[in-house]
PDB file of C-alpha atoms in Angstrom:
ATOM      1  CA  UNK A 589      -8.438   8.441 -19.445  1.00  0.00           C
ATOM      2  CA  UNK A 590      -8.071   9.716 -15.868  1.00  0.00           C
ATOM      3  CA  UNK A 591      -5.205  11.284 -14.593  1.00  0.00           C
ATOM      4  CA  UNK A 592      -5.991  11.212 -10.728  1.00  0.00           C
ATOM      5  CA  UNK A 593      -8.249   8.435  -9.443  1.00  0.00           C
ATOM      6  CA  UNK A 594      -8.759   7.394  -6.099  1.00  0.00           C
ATOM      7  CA  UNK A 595      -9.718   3.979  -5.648  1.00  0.00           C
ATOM      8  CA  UNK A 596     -11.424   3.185  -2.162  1.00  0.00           C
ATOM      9  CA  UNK A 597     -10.076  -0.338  -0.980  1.00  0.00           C
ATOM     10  CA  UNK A 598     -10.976  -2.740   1.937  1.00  0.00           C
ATOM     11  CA  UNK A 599      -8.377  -4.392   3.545  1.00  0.00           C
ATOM     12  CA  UNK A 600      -9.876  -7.482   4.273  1.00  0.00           C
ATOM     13  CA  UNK A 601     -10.327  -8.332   0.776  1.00  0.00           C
ATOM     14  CA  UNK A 602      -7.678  -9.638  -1.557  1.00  0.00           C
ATOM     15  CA  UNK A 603     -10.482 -10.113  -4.611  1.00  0.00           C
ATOM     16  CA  UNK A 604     -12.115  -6.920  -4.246  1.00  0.00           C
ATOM     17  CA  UNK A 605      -8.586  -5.112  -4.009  1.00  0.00           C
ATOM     18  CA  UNK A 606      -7.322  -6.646  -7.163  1.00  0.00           C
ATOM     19  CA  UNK A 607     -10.710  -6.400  -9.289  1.00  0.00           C
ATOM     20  CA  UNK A 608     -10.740  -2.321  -7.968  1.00  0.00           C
ATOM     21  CA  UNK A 609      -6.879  -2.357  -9.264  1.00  0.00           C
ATOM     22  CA  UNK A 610      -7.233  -3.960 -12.935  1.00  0.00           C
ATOM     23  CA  UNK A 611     -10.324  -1.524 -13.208  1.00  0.00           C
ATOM     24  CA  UNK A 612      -8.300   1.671 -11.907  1.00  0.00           C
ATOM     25  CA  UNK A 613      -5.235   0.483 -14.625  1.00  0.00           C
ATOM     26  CA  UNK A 614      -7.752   0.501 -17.758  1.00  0.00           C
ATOM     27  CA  UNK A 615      -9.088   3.889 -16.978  1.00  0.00           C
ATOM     28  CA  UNK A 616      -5.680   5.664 -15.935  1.00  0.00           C
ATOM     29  CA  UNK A 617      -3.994   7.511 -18.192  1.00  0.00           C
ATOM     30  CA  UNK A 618      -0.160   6.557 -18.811  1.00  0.00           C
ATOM     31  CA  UNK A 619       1.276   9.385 -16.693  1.00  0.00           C
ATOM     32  CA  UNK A 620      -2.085   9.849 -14.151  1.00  0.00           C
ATOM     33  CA  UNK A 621      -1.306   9.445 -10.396  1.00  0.00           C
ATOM     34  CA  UNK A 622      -3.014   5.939  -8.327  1.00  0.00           C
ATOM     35  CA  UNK A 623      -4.276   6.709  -4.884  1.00  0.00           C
ATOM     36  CA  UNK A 624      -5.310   3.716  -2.860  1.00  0.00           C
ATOM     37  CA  UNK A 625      -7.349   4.966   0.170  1.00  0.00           C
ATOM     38  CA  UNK A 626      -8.582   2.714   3.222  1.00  0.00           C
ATOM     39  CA  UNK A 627     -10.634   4.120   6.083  1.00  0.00           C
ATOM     40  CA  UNK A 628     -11.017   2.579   8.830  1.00  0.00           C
ATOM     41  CA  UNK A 629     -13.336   3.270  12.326  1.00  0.00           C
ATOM     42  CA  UNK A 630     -11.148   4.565  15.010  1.00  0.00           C
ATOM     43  CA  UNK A 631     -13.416   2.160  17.631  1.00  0.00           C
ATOM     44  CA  UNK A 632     -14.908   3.529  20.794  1.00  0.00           C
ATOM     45  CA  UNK A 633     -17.655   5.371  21.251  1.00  0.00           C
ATOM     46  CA  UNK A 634     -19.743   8.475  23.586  1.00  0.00           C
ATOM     47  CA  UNK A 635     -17.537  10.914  24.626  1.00  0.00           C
ATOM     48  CA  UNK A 636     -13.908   9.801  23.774  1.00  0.00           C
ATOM     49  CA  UNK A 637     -14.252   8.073  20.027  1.00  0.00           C
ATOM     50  CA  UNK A 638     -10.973   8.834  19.509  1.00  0.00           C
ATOM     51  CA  UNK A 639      -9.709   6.217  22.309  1.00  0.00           C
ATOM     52  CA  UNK A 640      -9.424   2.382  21.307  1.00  0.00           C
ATOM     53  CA  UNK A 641      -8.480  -0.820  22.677  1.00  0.00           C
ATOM     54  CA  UNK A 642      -5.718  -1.153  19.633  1.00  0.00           C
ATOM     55  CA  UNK A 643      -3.166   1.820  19.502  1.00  0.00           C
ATOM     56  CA  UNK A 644      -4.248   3.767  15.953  1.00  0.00           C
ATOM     57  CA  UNK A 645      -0.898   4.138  14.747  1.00  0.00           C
ATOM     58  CA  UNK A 646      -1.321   0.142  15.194  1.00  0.00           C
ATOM     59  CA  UNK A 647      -4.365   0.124  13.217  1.00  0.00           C
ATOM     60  CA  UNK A 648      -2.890   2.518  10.739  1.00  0.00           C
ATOM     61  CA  UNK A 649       0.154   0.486   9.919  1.00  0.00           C
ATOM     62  CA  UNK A 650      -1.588  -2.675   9.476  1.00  0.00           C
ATOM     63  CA  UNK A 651      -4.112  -1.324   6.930  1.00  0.00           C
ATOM     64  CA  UNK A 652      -1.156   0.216   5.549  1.00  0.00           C
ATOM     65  CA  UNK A 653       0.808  -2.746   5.403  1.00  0.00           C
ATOM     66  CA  UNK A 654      -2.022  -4.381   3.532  1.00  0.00           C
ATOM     67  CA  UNK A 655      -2.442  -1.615   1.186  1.00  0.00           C
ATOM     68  CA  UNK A 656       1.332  -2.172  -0.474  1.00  0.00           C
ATOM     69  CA  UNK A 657       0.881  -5.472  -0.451  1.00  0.00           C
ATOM     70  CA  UNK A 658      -1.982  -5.573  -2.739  1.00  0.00           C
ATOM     71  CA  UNK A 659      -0.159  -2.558  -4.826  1.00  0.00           C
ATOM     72  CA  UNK A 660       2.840  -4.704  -5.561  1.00  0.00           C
ATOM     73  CA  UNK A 661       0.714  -8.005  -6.260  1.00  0.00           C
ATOM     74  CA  UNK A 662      -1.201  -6.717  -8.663  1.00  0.00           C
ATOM     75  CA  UNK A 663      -0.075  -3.236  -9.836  1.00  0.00           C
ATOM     76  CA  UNK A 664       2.148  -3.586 -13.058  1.00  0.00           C
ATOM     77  CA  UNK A 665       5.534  -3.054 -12.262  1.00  0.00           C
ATOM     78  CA  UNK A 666       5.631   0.247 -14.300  1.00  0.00           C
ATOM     79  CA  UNK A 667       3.131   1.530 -12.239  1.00  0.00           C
ATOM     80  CA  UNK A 668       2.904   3.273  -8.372  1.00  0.00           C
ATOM     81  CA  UNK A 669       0.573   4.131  -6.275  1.00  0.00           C
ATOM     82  CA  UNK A 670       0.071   6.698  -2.955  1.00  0.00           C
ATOM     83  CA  UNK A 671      -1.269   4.946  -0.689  1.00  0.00           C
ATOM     84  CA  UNK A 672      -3.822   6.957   2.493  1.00  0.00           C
ATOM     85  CA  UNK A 673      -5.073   5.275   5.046  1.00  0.00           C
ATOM     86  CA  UNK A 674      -7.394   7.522   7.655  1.00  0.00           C
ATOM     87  CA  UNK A 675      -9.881   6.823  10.132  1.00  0.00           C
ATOM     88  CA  UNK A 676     -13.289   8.443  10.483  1.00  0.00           C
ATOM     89  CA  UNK A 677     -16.515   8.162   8.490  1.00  0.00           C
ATOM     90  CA  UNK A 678     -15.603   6.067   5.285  1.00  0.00           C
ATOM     91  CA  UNK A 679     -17.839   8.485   2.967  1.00  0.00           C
ATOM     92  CA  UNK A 680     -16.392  11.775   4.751  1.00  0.00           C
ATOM     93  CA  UNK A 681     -12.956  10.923   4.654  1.00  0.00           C
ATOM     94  CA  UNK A 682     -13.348   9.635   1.351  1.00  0.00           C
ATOM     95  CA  UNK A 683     -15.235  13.038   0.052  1.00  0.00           C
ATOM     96  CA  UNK A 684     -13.022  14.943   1.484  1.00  0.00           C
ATOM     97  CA  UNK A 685     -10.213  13.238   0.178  1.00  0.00           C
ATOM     98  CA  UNK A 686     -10.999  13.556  -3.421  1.00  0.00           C
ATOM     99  CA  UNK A 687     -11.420  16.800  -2.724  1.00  0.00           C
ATOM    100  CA  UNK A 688      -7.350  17.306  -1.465  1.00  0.00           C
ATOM    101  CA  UNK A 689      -5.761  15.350  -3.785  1.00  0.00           C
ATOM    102  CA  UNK A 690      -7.810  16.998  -6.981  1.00  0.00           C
ATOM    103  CA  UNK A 691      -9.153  13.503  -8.012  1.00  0.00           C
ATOM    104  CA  UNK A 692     -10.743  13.653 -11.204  1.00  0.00           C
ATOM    105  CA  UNK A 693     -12.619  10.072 -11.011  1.00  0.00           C
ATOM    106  CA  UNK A 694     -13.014   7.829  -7.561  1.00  0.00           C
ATOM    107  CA  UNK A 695     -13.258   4.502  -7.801  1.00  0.00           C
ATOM    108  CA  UNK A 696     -15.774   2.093  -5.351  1.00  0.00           C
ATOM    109  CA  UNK A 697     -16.523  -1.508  -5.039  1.00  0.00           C
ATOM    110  CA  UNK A 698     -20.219  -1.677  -3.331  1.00  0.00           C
ATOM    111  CA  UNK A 699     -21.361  -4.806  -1.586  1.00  0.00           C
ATOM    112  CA  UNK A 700     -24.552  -3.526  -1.194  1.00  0.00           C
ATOM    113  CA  UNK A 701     -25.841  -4.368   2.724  1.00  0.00           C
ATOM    114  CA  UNK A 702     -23.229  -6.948   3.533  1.00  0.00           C
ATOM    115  CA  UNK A 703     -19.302  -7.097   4.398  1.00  0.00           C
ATOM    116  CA  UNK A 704     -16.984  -6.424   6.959  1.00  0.00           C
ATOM    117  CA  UNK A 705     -15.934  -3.068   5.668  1.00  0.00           C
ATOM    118  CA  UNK A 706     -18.659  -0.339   5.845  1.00  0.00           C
ATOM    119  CA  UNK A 707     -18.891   0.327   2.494  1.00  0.00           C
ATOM    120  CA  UNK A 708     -22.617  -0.127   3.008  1.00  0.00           C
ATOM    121  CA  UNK A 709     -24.961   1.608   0.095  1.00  0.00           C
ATOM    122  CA  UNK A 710     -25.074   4.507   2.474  1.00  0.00           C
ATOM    123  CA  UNK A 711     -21.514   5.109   2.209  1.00  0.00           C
ATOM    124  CA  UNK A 712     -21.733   4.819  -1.790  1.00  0.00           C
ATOM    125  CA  UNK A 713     -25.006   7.467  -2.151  1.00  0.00           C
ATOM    126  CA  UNK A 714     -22.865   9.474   0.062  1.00  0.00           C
ATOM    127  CA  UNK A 715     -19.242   9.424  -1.630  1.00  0.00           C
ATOM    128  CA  UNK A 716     -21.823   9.556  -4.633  1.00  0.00           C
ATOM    129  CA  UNK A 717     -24.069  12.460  -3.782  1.00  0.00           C
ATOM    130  CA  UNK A 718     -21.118  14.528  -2.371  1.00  0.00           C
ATOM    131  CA  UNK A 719     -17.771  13.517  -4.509  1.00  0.00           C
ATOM    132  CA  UNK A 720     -16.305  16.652  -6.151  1.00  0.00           C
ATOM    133  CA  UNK A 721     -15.535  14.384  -8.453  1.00  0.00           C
ATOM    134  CA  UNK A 722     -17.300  11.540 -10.837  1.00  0.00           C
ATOM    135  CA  UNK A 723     -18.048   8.570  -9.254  1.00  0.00           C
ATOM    136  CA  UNK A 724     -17.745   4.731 -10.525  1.00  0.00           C
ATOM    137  CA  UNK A 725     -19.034   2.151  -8.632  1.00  0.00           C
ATOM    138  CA  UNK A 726     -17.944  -1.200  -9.328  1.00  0.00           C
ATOM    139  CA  UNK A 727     -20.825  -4.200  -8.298  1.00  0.00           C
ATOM    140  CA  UNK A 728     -19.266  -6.831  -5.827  1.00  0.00           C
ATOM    141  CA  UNK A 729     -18.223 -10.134  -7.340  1.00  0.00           C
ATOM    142  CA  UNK A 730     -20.917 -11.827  -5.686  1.00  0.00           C
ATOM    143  CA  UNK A 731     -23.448  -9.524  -7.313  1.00  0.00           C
ATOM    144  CA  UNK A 732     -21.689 -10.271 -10.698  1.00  0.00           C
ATOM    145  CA  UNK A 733     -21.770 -13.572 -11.116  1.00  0.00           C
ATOM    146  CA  UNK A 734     -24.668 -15.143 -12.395  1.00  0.00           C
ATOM    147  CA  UNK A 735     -26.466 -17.751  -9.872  1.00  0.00           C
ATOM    148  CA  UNK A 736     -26.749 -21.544 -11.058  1.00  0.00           C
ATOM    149  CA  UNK A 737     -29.803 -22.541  -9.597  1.00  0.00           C
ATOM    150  CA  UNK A 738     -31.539 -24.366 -12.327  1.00  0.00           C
ATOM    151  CA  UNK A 739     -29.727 -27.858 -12.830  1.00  0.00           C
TER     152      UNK A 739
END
């Protein structure tokens, strides 16, 4: 059992968010400490990346918004979580957050090449490569179910 894990969520997808959540709640220990984390790209580009269309703090409360929604569907209710949402590089931020909050396993749901959220198999060598802490990588449900194509 964990008692810190970190669970990397996308905030466009309900499935994902509750598959990563049921994982997280089998490996936790009884008293361990949840940390949902969402990072999102702060837009723009060249000289001023820090300058979007959308206010951040706009961004950042949306994602957030999203983020304890999917804790209180499908966390149990004797359960909590922190929930961090950052923008930047996905693997960076995520590295580096492991590293702050002393996570001891960091949780990942990898869709391979596709998606709306970059967690692209670049972003999962990364957080994989770098993560001060161990690393599980959960396939996407599309990747786990088995294809019918013989009728």
């Amino acid at each position: 059992m964990y008692q810190k894990l970190l669970i990397a969520i996308d905030p466009e997808d309900d499935g994902e968010g509750k598959r990563a959540l049921e994982a997280a709640i089998a490996l936790l220990a009884e008293d361990g400490e949840l940390h949902l984390a969402s990072v999102y790209s702060p837009g723009g580009a060249g000289f001023f990346p820090h300058v979007t269309p959308d206010a951040p703090e706009k961004k950042e409360a949306e994602v957030h918004d999203v983020l304890d929604l999917l804790a209180r569907k499908y966390l149990p209710m004797n359960r909590s979580a922190n929930l961090h949402v950052v923008a930047g590089n996905t693997g960076e931020k995520l590295v580096g957050m492991a590293g702050q909050l002393g996570a001891d396993l960091m949780l990942l749901v990898s869709r391979g090449g596709g998606g709306h959220w970059p967690m692209r198999r670049a972003t999962v060598e990364y957080v994989s490569v770098n993560s001060p802490c161990a690393v599980l990588v959960l396939p996407s449900l599309e990747k786990a179910e088995p294809e019918n194509s013989a009728e």
